[in-house]
Structures are given as structure tokens and as C-alpha cells.
Amino acid sequence: MSIEPLKLVTIGGTPALLNPALQACLESGVFHLENAGAILPGAEENALPPEDNPYAQLLKDFTAMDLQEVVDPKAAEDGETMSPEFIRENLERIAAKLSSLKNDYTAASEKITEYRNALLHLQHLKGTEDDLGKVLQCRNIVCKFGRMPAESLQKLELYNNPELLFRAYDLAHDYAWGFYFTTPKQATVSDGIMKALLFEEFHIPAFIHGTPQEAMTDLQTALEEQQQLADSLKKERTAILQAESQLLSRIYRYLLYREEIYRLRSQCLITKDKFTLMGYVPITRLDDFRKCAERVEGIVTSYEDPPDSAAISPPVKLKNNRFSAPFSMFVEMYGLPDYRGFNPTTLLAVTYTILFGLMFGDLGQGLVMAIIGFVLGLRKKKIALAPILTRIGISSAVFGLLYGSVFGYEHWLDPVFHNIGMDFLPLHAMEHTDWFIYGAIGIGAVIMLMAITVNIIVKLRRKDYADAIFGNNGVMGFIFFAAILGVLVCMLFTDINLLTAPYVICLLVLPLLMMFFREPLGALVARKPMHHTSVVDFIASNFFECFEFILGYATNMLSFIRVGGFVFSHAGLMSVVMVLSEMMGEGASVVVVIIGNLFVMCLEGLIVGIQVLRLEFYEIFSRCYDGKGKPFTPIAVRYPESVSFKS
């Protein structure tokens, strides 16, 4: 199919109308914005610098708030206007409420963590009836609670410090838990000693009093109170956010909208008294765009064909039929064509489908693939490969019918063909190896000739007569390659000798010489001066290029041997599955066949798919396609599916 024709749209007006004009372009959904300065060289000299976005800081402030649980930009609608002051006032009001709650919640969370840790530590003091409040509130003694390795108890005795005492209350997991006591004067020295002994201090809340058991009861009560407080604060925060959710969603959507508007302004030319906005619209959607543009009073809109200049490359929107449309993802993977180039999607779709069927021919497995692709295509969340799977599955089934292969059983269809009088079918791979090898090379040769023909047509449309006539993928290359093929076919399958003097001179030597002298001949045809180089450099470079051309014809054609190779590979793998199934019992045999078919479908199907894509890119596209175009991307505000901010 072709490439969607476009119109170059130019919009002008006073600077005050730029934002409404951009809004109209956004609403149309069919406008691809271009940098006006690139299309109008020299016009940037009088242009003003981009205007600062008054909403940029507000958007940063908004995203700094932890609001992802209630903000849904898709729940709001476009069309309303909000001043920066209105947005700032509401954000500050909501932020003040949330900030106070957040501070209280943080304090409660810290206490919850502290109390939980204290409860864990006090478990090690259950064996004492000492009043912890009195111990911790001593004035003339420094008291610290914690643990240290049990082996450090003996090391502590070696210090022989009368003003340092460690009292162990529990030994657990190679640690001694307890208090160490020291005098205020010796506190620094004692801390150093205990640190050397790997003592870890654990904080006990100041309000603790009574025995450890009583203290744990008080701690549990305090912990529950803090948990209730934290829960109530969370509920209060949720209530505030739910009450403000609609306003917040509207604000966020509007901020994203204004952010996009000011980003698009940088692509426009703005002077003191006017602006210029340029872009492309598909001809089929021109009426829809006009309706949106006419709503903005005071702007002037003009429509013209894209300029015929190599310096300006319009975007590309592929126009494909229903069969080839899913394969456009492969074209985009390689690169889109130039606007005035050739849309290779249909060529790729047809050749990919046929080659896959040839390499993975199995009636049963092909139908399973087609059904899987059809079912996946029915899902709401579309899978791009699903329609491709349906097409190549049908192709695999068709060629599997010709091969007589049904889930690896090679002779199930023999009686069918015999009864209808087609005894030459099925074509069993292992019985016709020569046919498949020669056929694979022949298919490759035909596809290469087709690619060269396409390249000739494309080059002639571009008026690139030098490459179209004298290039290795031009007329001379076609004649030379076809002549070589003719010689090979006659040598292998007939007794005809084509290597006569007229044949060799006219169809081999002369085309090769024209490819050798393609630069001066091309300059002559184009009526352009030739770039002069030394005779030695000219001969050397063109000799090796012609040698590379010949080598390329051979290697590209031989690459298609893999088509026949994968036919044998598939038959070989399935024969292994059948042998394994015969070795098993009756019940296990069916399981082996099912698992074997699934394994071959997944593994070989994936490998064949990749290999066919390689043939498309390296053996076909390399001869007729460059893929240097840029995609047609209508401007739009990309509202996120889900919102996630950093708190």
C-alpha cells in the first residue's frame, strides 16, 4: 500500500492567539507539529525567546505532594481555565492540612517503633522484680540498658574498674542482656570500655516505671494508643483527600495540559506582532482539523502540499490494507520509509507469511497457532503479535497440507491425496531433499529480483536515474543477476549452454562495466559535474565495489538455503518426538506427543520467526529500502494511566 498523503498547515496570528491555536490543534488529534524555524530558514532572526511557563513550578509543587491515591487526570475534563493564583491558593490550603497531619502521623509512627522495640528488649528483664523507674532515674549513677556478646563478660573483669558494673539479667543467642552502671565522672571512660566490648545500648522510654512486667503492660497500652492515633490520622487524611480529589484531579490535568502547551510553543516562531505555527495533517482528516481551527477567531490558516525539498522531510503515516496492517510493527522496527518513498509493509507481509509457512509447515501446529492468535486478538488489551500469529499459522497449515504433516505425523494425509488422484503429493521433506534445496535458492532468487525491481521503480520516481539504471540494485544489476541465474539453471537442469559470446558480452560483461563506471555515467545522465578522483583510486574503489556486488548476490541468495534447512529441521525434530512416543507405553505416548508438539511449536516457531525477519531485513530491505523516515505523531497531552509521585 501507499503512504498517507499530508498537507502542510501554516497558522498565523497575533501572539495572544497562539495558545488558543495550539489548543485547537491538540483538540483535533490529527496535527503533527513541526519546528517552524526548520521549515522557514532565516525567520528565527526576529523571533523572541521562549516565554516562561507560569505553571511549571506549580506542577513541581503538585508532584511533590503525596497524592497518587486520589489523583486521576482522566477523570477530569478539558476546557476549563484556572489561574496560577487559584491553583497556588488551593494547593497551599490542602498542603497545610496535610502537612500538620503528616507531622502528627510521623511522630506517632516513631513512638510506635520505639515502643515495639522497647517491648522486645524488656522481654530479657522478666526475671527481675526491680523497679525500672527507680533504676533509670538515679541521679548520682549513670545507668544504660543493652546487650553485649556473652564472651565480653570475662573481658570486662580484666579491666578491673571499680566504678563500672555490668549486671546481666538474661543470656540468649550468645548475648548478655542487662544494665551497666557507672559514675558521672567515669561516664566517658566507661562508655569507651563498653564500646570496645561491643555493647549495644537500647533506649527505654522515660515514662517506664515498676517491674519489667508492669512496664511491659504500660508499654502495650501506650503502643495501642499510638496505633489508634495513627489510624485516626490516616482516616482524617483520607477524608480530606477524598473531599478534594475532584479538585486535585482537575488541577493536575490542567497543569499537564498547560505544560504541554508551553512545550509546544518552543516549536513556533513568535515575534512582537505575530506567531507562525506549522505542521502536517492527513488529507483524509483535513475537514476535522478545519472545524477545530475555525473555532479560533483571528487566526489565518493556509494549506499546501509538502515542499519538494530534500532538506525538509515530512512525517510518515503508513496506509496499509487489513492483511498487511499488523506487519507494520516490523517496518517501524527497521525504520519508516521516506515520505516520498516506498511503503514495504505489503511486500513484507506477503513474503514473511509465505516464508514462515515454507519453513514451518505443519497442518495441525499451524491451525493451533492461528487459533491462538485469533483468541489473543479478541482480548481488550490487544497483543500486537496476535494477528500476525493468525496469518502465519494459516500459512503454516497450508504448507503443512502440501507436506502431509499433521502434528508430526507424516503419512496421515497420504490416503487423501491418493484418493483424489494427486499422487505427487504430499511432498515429504526427507524424500525430496534436492527439491527443497533448489526450491529454497530459487525462491530467494525470485525475491531478490523482486526487491531489485522495487528499488528501480522507487529510484525512478525520485528521479535518481544513476542508481536506478547503473546501480547494483538497478537495471544493470537486475540484468547481471538474472543472466547469472539463467546460466546456473541451464547448467543444472538442461543441456543448454548459454555461455556464448553474445550472451556473455551483452548480459554479463556490459552490465558489469556499467556498474563499474556508474559514477561518471550517472553524472552524465543527471547532467551534473562528476567528483574527480585519481585514476588509480577510481579503479581500485570500483573494482572492489563490483567484487562486493557479485559476492553480495551470491551470499544473499545462499542465505535462503535456510528456508529448506528449517523444513528438514522441523521434520527431524518431529521424527525424534515420534520415536520417543513409540518408546513409551500407550498412555505416556500421547503425553510425549503433546509435550513434543508444544516444545517444537514454541522453540522452532520462535527461531523460524526470527530467521524470516532476518531474511526480510538483510536480504530484501537492504536492496530496496532505507528506513530513514520519521513517524507521524499527532500532538496530544499524554495523561498517565496511573499516577505516582514522590512524597
Phi, psi and omega in degrees: 000186188257188176254136182302121178290144184238162171242138175276120183254130176240126180241132179227159179170186178287153182305330181294340182265002183296312181299314175300324179294317178295323178297320178296320178295320178296317182295330181294325180072010183228015186253121175262112183281137175243157175288112183299328180295330179285329180276329180246080181298138180091343182286344183284349184299322182262007184284146177277154177294156181303140180281141179293143179276113181290350182259356185297312181293326178296322178294321177296317179297321181295314182291341178285345178274146183274083189235011188298337183285343183238345185274127176221096184298336181282348178279343179266176181233154177280170173112337180272162180238135178230133177281155176303325181295318179299315181295316182297316181299315182290321178295318179294321180296313181291321181296324180296317178297314183291326181295316179298316179295322181295319179297315179296320181293321178297317179297317179295320180295320179296319178293322178300316178297317180298314183292323178295317178297319180297320178299320179295319183288323182291345175303332183276000179248012183298336184281003182239154177250013180296148176279109184295328179299316180292321181296315185284340184260014177299137182269323186262004179228134174272126184234129179225139182255143178174204180217159173210161180304141182302327180292343179286345179298317179291324179294326180297323180296331181292335179290331176051049181259112183292341182262015177227122182227130174247124179249114181273133179253340184203144174241117182208136177054044178065021178235149174253122182256137178169193180254148165240141185242144177204169178273155179303324181293325183265009186300316182295314179297316182296320178299321179295318179297313182293327177295320178295333179271010177066038177283134177247121181272140176238133184280138174244127182308146186293334184280359181295135175207167180082188180292164178305322180294317178294321180296321179294324177296315178298319180297319180297319178296315179296322179296316180296322178297317180292325178294320177296320178297315180298319179296318180294323178294320178296318179296320179296318178297316180298319179297318179296314182294321179294322178293329183258003188299319181296316179296317180296320178295319178296318180296314182296317179298318181293321179296319177296321180296313180292325177300317179292320179302313182287335174290321180290331180301331181293344179269358183256158174263123183234124174245187183296326187243356180201167174230157175229125182236128185228148178184185184239145178226135176299140181300326181292342181246016184295321180296321178297320180292319181301320181299320179290319183291326182290345179287340181265108181281138176103350179264154178246126183240131177235151182232132180211166177289150178303140181298139180274073183224137179292336182285337182247119182247105178296156178291167185238130173237113184290141179242105187238157175279177187295325182289316188271345185307316181298334183281356179297337178297327177289322177296317178295327177297319180283322183135136181288154178286167172292155183303323180262016183265210189242131177274108186271009188299315181294318177301314180295317183299315182292310183293321180297315182297315181293314182296320178297317179298320178298317186278339184227059184274111176203120184300312183292309181295324178296317179294322177298316177301314182298319180294317178300315178298320180295316180295315179296329179289344180277348182293151177296317177273098188295143174253123188300326183279348186300308180295329176294319179299322178296315183293313181288335176294318178296318178299317178298321180293320180297311180290329175298326176296319178292326179280346182074025184254125178230104183054034178092348177277114190275348187237010179296326186266358181304314180297327181297310180294325179295319182290333180264007174080020179251071185289344179284350176249155000278164179268089180290128187301314185287348180260349182226051184299318181298316180302316183290323179293309180296321180297320179297315179294320179297318177298318178299318180296316180297317180295320178295318177298322178295318179296320178295320178299316178299317180298319179299315181297315180297315181295322178294322177298324179277358182062030175266075188292331182298308180289324182296327184259312191257354182286164178293340174251024178251201183298315181295320177296320178299313181298314182297313182294317179296323179294317177300317179298319179300317178298314182296318180296315181294324179292323186275325190242350180223176177258011182283134178255107181272349185281059174268164182302311180299319181297312183295316183291312187283323188254348179242304185290310184298312176300322180294321177295321179293325174291326178295319181259031185296327182294306178294323179293320178295318177296324179294315180294319181280353181057047178236151178292144181272144176285117187279133172227169179292154182299319181296314179297319181298312182295316183296311183295318182286329176297311182290328177292319177295321176298320178294323178300311182297316179297322179295319177302315183292311184293321179296319181291319180291338177300334182283356174300333180299337177299311177291324181300320181284337172297314178294321181299316180296315180296321180294315180298317181290329176294325176296317178300317181295320178297316179297320181294325179291334180284341182270172176287179183299313181290317182291334182300317180296319179298317180298317180297317181295311180297319179297318178296317178297318180298313181294319179300315183287309185288302184289327177300317178294315181296316179297318178302318180291319182294321177295319178297323177297316177300319180298312186287314189269329184257336182252302183299327182296344182258344186219009190208140181251327177068042182252013181279169178244147186286149172281115184234100179297140179292142181196155174274118181274091177284131184291148176294319177226151184250133178219114179246159172273131180282000000 
